[in-house]
Coordinates of C-alpha atoms in Angstrom, one line a residue:
M1 CA -0.4 0.1 -0.1
S2 CA 1.6 3.6 -0.8
K3 CA 1.6 6.5 0.6
G4 CA -0.4 8.2 -2.1
Y5 CA -3.4 5.6 -2.2
P6 CA -4.2 5.5 2.0
C7 CA -7.1 3.1 1.5
P8 CA -7.3 0.4 -1.1
Y9 CA -11.1 1.0 -1.2
L10 CA -10.7 4.8 -1.6
P11 CA -11.9 5.5 -5.4
L12 CA -10.3 7.6 -7.3
C13 CA -12.6 10.2 -7.8
L14 CA -10.7 13.3 -7.3
W15 CA -8.2 13.0 -9.7
M16 CA -9.4 16.1 -11.5
S17 CA -8.0 19.9 -12.5
A18 CA -8.4 22.2 -9.4
D19 CA -10.2 24.4 -12.1
F20 CA -13.3 21.9 -12.7
P21 CA -15.1 21.7 -9.0
S22 CA -13.8 25.8 -8.6
N23 CA -15.7 27.0 -11.8
E24 CA -18.8 24.3 -10.9
F25 CA -19.3 25.9 -7.5
E26 CA -19.0 29.6 -9.3
E27 CA -21.5 28.6 -11.2
L28 CA -23.8 27.7 -8.3
A29 CA -22.7 30.6 -6.6
D30 CA -24.3 32.2 -9.8
E31 CA -27.2 30.2 -9.7
C32 CA -27.9 31.0 -5.8
H33 CA -27.7 34.8 -6.5
N34 CA -29.8 35.0 -10.1
L35 CA -32.7 32.9 -8.0
A36 CA -32.7 35.7 -5.1
F37 CA -32.5 38.4 -7.6
E38 CA -35.4 36.9 -9.8
F39 CA -38.1 36.1 -7.2
F40 CA -37.0 39.4 -4.4
R41 CA -36.8 42.3 -6.7
A42 CA -40.1 43.6 -8.1
V43 CA -38.3 44.6 -11.7
G44 CA -41.3 46.5 -13.7
E45 CA -43.9 44.3 -11.5
P46 CA -46.3 45.5 -8.8
P47 CA -44.1 46.2 -5.3
V48 CA -43.8 42.8 -3.5
C49 CA -45.9 43.0 0.0
V50 CA -43.5 42.6 2.4
S51 CA -45.0 42.6 6.2
G52 CA -43.5 43.7 9.1
D53 CA -44.1 40.0 10.5
S54 CA -41.4 38.8 7.6
I55 CA -39.2 41.4 7.9
A56 CA -38.6 40.7 12.0
L57 CA -37.8 37.1 11.1
I58 CA -35.3 37.8 8.8
A59 CA -33.8 40.4 11.7
R60 CA -33.8 37.8 14.1
L61 CA -32.0 35.5 11.9
I62 CA -29.2 37.7 11.1
S63 CA -29.0 38.7 14.7
E64 CA -28.8 35.0 15.3
Q65 CA -25.9 34.3 13.0
A66 CA -24.3 37.9 14.5
S67 CA -24.1 36.1 17.9
L68 CA -21.9 32.9 16.8
P69 CA -18.1 33.3 17.2
S70 CA -17.2 32.9 13.8
A71 CA -19.1 35.6 12.8
V72 CA -19.1 39.7 12.9
A73 CA -20.9 41.9 14.9
S74 CA -21.2 44.0 12.1
L75 CA -24.0 41.8 10.4
K76 CA -26.1 43.0 12.6
N77 CA -26.1 46.4 10.4
M78 CA -28.1 45.1 7.8
P79 CA -30.2 48.2 6.5
L80 CA -33.4 46.4 6.3
S81 CA -36.7 48.4 5.8
L82 CA -40.0 48.3 4.5
S83 CA -39.7 50.3 1.5
M84 CA -40.1 49.5 -1.9
S85 CA -36.7 51.5 -3.1
G86 CA -34.3 50.0 -5.2
P87 CA -31.6 49.9 -2.5
A88 CA -34.5 48.1 0.0
E89 CA -35.1 45.6 -2.3
V90 CA -31.4 45.1 -3.2
M91 CA -30.9 44.4 0.5
R92 CA -33.6 42.0 0.7
C93 CA -32.5 39.8 -2.0
A94 CA -29.2 39.9 -0.2
V95 CA -30.9 38.6 2.7
A96 CA -32.5 35.9 0.6
E97 CA -29.3 34.4 -0.9
F98 CA -27.7 34.3 2.4
I99 CA -30.3 32.3 4.2
I100 CA -29.9 30.3 0.5
G101 CA -26.3 30.0 1.1
K102 CA -26.9 28.9 4.7
A103 CA -29.3 26.2 3.7
L104 CA -26.5 24.7 1.5
T105 CA -24.2 24.7 4.2
D106 CA -26.2 23.1 7.1
H107 CA -27.9 20.6 4.9
I108 CA -26.3 19.7 1.5
F109 CA -22.2 20.6 2.0
V110 CA -21.6 18.4 5.3
D111 CA -19.6 15.3 5.3
M112 CA -22.5 12.5 4.8
Y113 CA -26.1 12.1 5.0
F114 CA -27.7 10.7 7.9
R115 CA -31.3 11.1 9.4
K116 CA -30.4 12.2 12.4
P117 CA -28.2 15.4 13.1
D118 CA -26.8 14.8 16.1
L119 CA -25.0 11.5 14.3
R120 CA -24.0 13.8 11.7
H121 CA -22.6 16.1 14.3
A122 CA -20.7 13.3 15.9
V123 CA -18.9 11.8 13.0
S124 CA -17.7 15.7 11.8
T125 CA -16.3 16.2 14.8
M126 CA -14.7 12.7 14.9
L127 CA -13.6 13.5 11.4
D128 CA -11.7 16.9 12.5
Y129 CA -10.1 15.2 15.2
L130 CA -8.5 12.6 12.8
E131 CA -8.0 15.2 10.3
A132 CA -5.8 16.9 13.1
R133 CA -3.9 13.8 14.3
D134 CA -3.0 13.2 10.7
S135 CA -1.7 16.6 9.7
Y136 CA 0.7 16.9 13.1
A137 CA 1.9 13.0 12.1
E138 CA 2.6 13.9 8.9
A139 CA 4.7 17.1 10.1
E140 CA 7.0 14.4 12.5
D141 CA 7.0 11.7 9.5
S142 CA 8.5 14.2 7.3
H143 CA 11.5 14.0 9.4
A144 CA 11.9 10.3 9.0
Q145 CA 11.4 10.6 5.4
S146 CA 8.8 7.3 5.7
G147 CA 5.5 6.9 5.1
Y148 CA 2.6 7.8 7.1
L149 CA -1.0 5.8 6.5
R150 CA -3.9 8.6 7.0
R151 CA -6.4 7.7 8.8
E152 CA -9.4 10.3 8.3
P153 CA -10.0 9.3 4.6
M154 CA -10.5 5.7 5.5
V155 CA -12.5 6.1 8.5
R156 CA -14.7 8.6 6.3
I157 CA -15.2 6.2 3.5
Q158 CA -16.1 3.8 5.9
L159 CA -18.9 5.5 7.2
L160 CA -19.7 6.7 4.0
A161 CA -20.8 2.9 3.0
E162 CA -23.5 3.1 6.6
A163 CA -24.6 6.4 5.1
E164 CA -27.8 6.9 3.5
T165 CA -27.3 7.5 -0.3
D166 CA -31.1 6.1 -1.7
N167 CA -32.9 8.5 -3.4
E168 CA -35.6 8.3 -0.4
A169 CA -32.5 10.1 1.6
R170 CA -31.8 12.1 -1.0
L171 CA -35.3 13.6 -1.3
R172 CA -35.1 13.8 2.4
V173 CA -32.4 16.0 2.9
I174 CA -33.3 18.8 0.0
N175 CA -36.7 18.8 1.5
S176 CA -35.2 19.6 4.8
A177 CA -32.8 22.5 3.0
K178 CA -36.1 23.4 1.5
R179 CA -37.5 23.8 4.4
D180 CA -35.4 26.5 6.1
V181 CA -35.5 28.6 3.1
C182 CA -39.4 28.9 2.7
D183 CA -39.9 29.0 6.4
S184 CA -38.0 32.5 6.3
L185 CA -38.6 33.6 2.6
D186 CA -42.5 32.7 1.8
H187 CA -43.4 35.7 3.3
L188 CA -41.5 37.5 1.2
L189 CA -43.5 36.4 -1.8
P190 CA -46.6 38.0 -2.8
S191 CA -48.9 35.0 -3.9
S192 CA -49.2 31.5 -3.6
F193 CA -48.2 30.3 -7.5
T194 CA -45.2 32.6 -7.1
R195 CA -44.4 30.6 -4.5
D196 CA -45.0 27.2 -6.2
V197 CA -42.2 28.4 -9.0
F198 CA -39.7 29.6 -6.3
H199 CA -40.1 25.9 -4.5
G200 CA -39.5 24.3 -7.8
R201 CA -36.7 26.1 -8.7
L202 CA -35.2 26.0 -5.2
E203 CA -35.8 22.3 -5.4
E204 CA -33.5 21.9 -8.3
L205 CA -30.8 24.3 -7.0
L206 CA -30.4 21.9 -4.2
A207 CA -30.5 19.0 -6.2
Q208 CA -27.8 20.1 -8.3
A209 CA -25.4 21.2 -5.1
M210 CA -25.9 17.3 -4.2
D211 CA -24.6 15.9 -7.4
L212 CA -21.7 18.2 -7.2
W213 CA -20.8 18.0 -3.7
G214 CA -21.1 14.1 -3.7
P215 CA -18.2 13.3 -5.3
L216 CA -16.0 15.0 -2.6
Q217 CA -17.6 13.4 0.1
R218 CA -15.6 10.2 -1.4
S219 CA -12.2 12.4 -2.1
K220 CA -8.8 11.4 -1.1
F221 CA -8.6 15.0 0.9
R222 CA -11.9 15.6 3.0
A223 CA -14.1 18.7 1.5
S224 CA -15.6 21.3 3.6
A225 CA -17.7 24.2 3.3
E226 CA -17.3 27.0 5.9
F227 CA -20.3 29.7 6.1
A228 CA -18.3 32.0 8.2
V229 CA -16.2 35.6 7.9
T230 CA -12.8 34.7 7.8
A231 CA -9.4 36.2 7.7
Q232 CA -9.6 34.4 4.1
L233 CA -12.0 36.0 3.0
D234 CA -11.5 37.5 -0.4
R235 CA -12.8 41.3 -1.3
Q236 CA -14.5 41.4 -4.9
D237 CA -15.8 44.4 -5.8
D238 CA -17.3 43.6 -9.2
F239 CA -18.3 40.4 -8.3
Y240 CA -22.0 41.2 -8.8
T241 CA -22.9 44.3 -10.4
E242 CA -26.4 44.8 -8.6
F243 CA -23.7 46.0 -5.4
G244 CA -21.6 48.1 -7.0
G245 CA -18.5 48.7 -6.6
P246 CA -16.5 50.6 -3.0
V247 CA -17.6 53.9 -2.0
E248 CA -14.6 55.9 -0.9
G249 CA -14.3 57.1 2.4
E250 CA -16.8 54.3 3.9
Q251 CA -15.5 51.7 6.2
A252 CA -15.3 48.2 4.5
E253 CA -16.1 45.4 6.3
P254 CA -18.5 42.3 5.7
I255 CA -22.0 42.6 6.7
I256 CA -23.5 39.4 5.6
L257 CA -22.6 36.3 3.8
L258 CA -23.8 35.0 0.6
F259 CA -22.4 31.8 -0.7
P260 CA -19.6 29.3 1.7
Q261 CA -16.1 29.4 1.4
I262 CA -15.9 25.8 -0.2
S263 CA -11.9 24.2 0.4
I264 CA -10.4 20.7 0.0
A265 CA -7.3 20.2 2.3
N266 CA -5.8 23.4 2.6
E267 CA -6.9 24.5 -0.7
I268 CA -9.7 27.0 -1.3
I269 CA -11.4 26.1 -4.3
C270 CA -14.2 28.6 -4.0
S271 CA -14.0 31.9 -2.0
A272 CA -16.8 32.7 0.0
K273 CA -19.2 35.5 -1.6
A274 CA -19.9 38.6 1.1
L275 CA -22.1 42.2 1.0
W276 CA -19.5 44.7 1.9
S277 CA -20.3 47.7 4.1
D278 CA -18.6 50.2 1.6
Q279 CA -20.7 48.9 -1.5
A280 CA -23.1 51.9 -3.3
I281 CA -26.0 49.8 -2.8
V282 CA -25.1 49.5 0.8
V283 CA -24.6 52.9 1.4
A284 CA -27.4 54.3 -0.4
A285 CA -30.1 51.8 2.1
K286 CA -28.1 53.1 4.7
E287 CA -28.5 56.9 4.0
E288 CA -32.2 55.9 2.8
L289 CA -33.1 54.3 6.2
E290 CA -31.7 57.1 8.5
K291 CA -33.4 59.8 6.2
A292 CA -36.9 57.6 7.3
R293 CA -35.7 57.8 11.0
N294 CA -35.2 61.5 11.0
H295 CA -38.2 62.0 9.5
G296 CA -39.9 59.7 12.2
K297 CA -38.1 61.7 14.8
M298 CA -39.3 65.2 12.9
K299 CA -43.1 63.9 12.7
K300 CA -43.1 63.1 16.6
Q301 CA -42.2 67.0 17.0
E302 CA -45.0 68.5 15.5
P303 CA -48.1 69.2 17.5
P304 CA -50.8 66.5 16.1
K305 CA -53.7 67.9 14.0
K306 CA -56.2 67.0 17.0
L307 CA -54.5 69.3 19.4
M308 CA -54.4 72.1 16.6
K309 CA -57.8 71.8 15.7
R310 CA -59.0 72.0 19.9
R311 CA -56.8 74.9 20.0
L312 CA -58.7 76.6 17.4
S313 CA -61.8 75.6 18.5
V314 CA -61.0 77.0 21.8
R315 CA -60.2 80.5 19.8
Q316 CA -63.7 79.9 18.3
R317 CA -65.7 79.9 21.4
E318 CA -63.9 83.6 22.6
I319 CA -66.0 85.4 19.7
P320 CA -69.6 86.2 20.5
V321 CA -72.2 86.4 17.4
P322 CA -75.2 87.7 17.5
S323 CA -78.5 86.1 18.1
P324 CA -80.9 84.9 15.0
G325 CA -82.9 87.9 13.8
V326 CA -80.1 90.7 14.9
S327 CA -78.8 92.3 11.5
S328 CA -75.4 92.9 11.4
G329 CA -75.8 96.7 10.5
E330 CA -78.0 97.3 13.7
G331 CA -76.8 98.3 17.5
R332 CA -75.6 95.8 19.7
P333 CA -78.2 94.2 22.2
D334 CA -77.3 92.6 25.1
E335 CA -78.3 89.2 24.2
V336 CA -75.3 89.1 21.6
K337 CA -73.4 88.9 24.7
Q338 CA -74.7 85.2 25.5
G339 CA -74.8 84.1 22.3
L340 CA -71.5 82.0 21.9
I341 CA -70.4 79.3 19.5
G342 CA -70.5 75.7 20.8
H343 CA -72.8 76.6 23.5
G344 CA -75.8 76.3 21.5
K345 CA -76.8 79.9 20.9
G346 CA -76.5 82.3 17.9
P347 CA -75.3 81.2 14.7
Q348 CA -71.9 78.7 14.0
S349 CA -71.0 79.6 9.9
S350 CA -68.2 81.6 8.8
S351 CA -70.5 84.5 7.5
D352 CA -71.9 85.3 11.1
V353 CA -68.7 85.4 12.7
T354 CA -67.6 87.7 9.9
A355 CA -70.6 89.6 10.7
V356 CA -69.9 90.0 14.1
V357 CA -66.2 91.1 13.6
A358 CA -67.6 93.8 11.3
L359 CA -70.1 95.2 13.8
R360 CA -67.6 95.6 16.6
S361 CA -65.2 97.1 14.6
K362 CA -68.0 99.5 13.1
E363 CA -68.6 100.2 16.9
V364 CA -65.3 101.4 17.7
L365 CA -64.9 103.6 15.0
S366 CA -67.9 105.7 15.7
G367 CA -67.0 105.6 19.7
P368 CA -69.3 105.0 22.5
K369 CA -73.3 105.9 22.7
T370 CA -74.4 108.8 24.0

């Protein structure tokens, strides 16, 4: 048994060009992006009906992601709003892309498929341990210049023989990923028909991801998907034109991930995709949200319209009006003093109020009676 083939049962399915899996995953990332923008951006159509509950749900999901040790606090600064403007819609599309990418990482891009999540987690933890031991042993073994039999791929291949790979298991994995996505995003779609179309397209995308990931599960070196902000995150300003390039003077940091980083051993074959805080569309969405908040504060400082009407009615009560039957050209009888607007006496029309004002002005000009 040679050093190059640690297990006789290990199929040679990854002896391929490094560009092949990289290109495939780049295309998958593009399809995730296009799917999100096709269904969650109202281009040439009536605005998508967005409820407050759905925005709160997405904001909570982002907040939970930000609380993970591998994420960054700036993830909470995603400028989400109920606005139907272009920047606001793009932000919601980015969140949809985030949710799809996370579902791919949690359900599809895993070491192997088991019905019980606890078992799958235990297997991944064990493989992490064996992989670390192999790396350490290989480093030590290099000094002795002798071959070392890596244990991680042998154990992984043996466990894969026990994993569920039939059509029923495949459908179950796809449905689990689909459920995670639809529970969060269905509220953002305007009709049941649109949801059905989206569900069909999503299933096709998840099936394509499983076909792409399957051979990597049996590769000579372990493949992994990491949906977290790391030091290796590559800045790709012009990756998606909808987000725009960097704005000068803005702080640059990733605020939301869109697609996971795919690695084989220590080699990154597909860099993670992220939305950055200084990209033009993010800056525009933040400015719009800030203006909306400031406008809300100004409205709170203005006196309510009901209060203004009440103040006006108080002033009107102070103006006396003549009793019925008294013309504006005659003298001012005593009963006029008792004719007050709002007390059930005297007319309450604007013409009567004008007549009273004219009458009192005439008295002032003519002086007191003798």
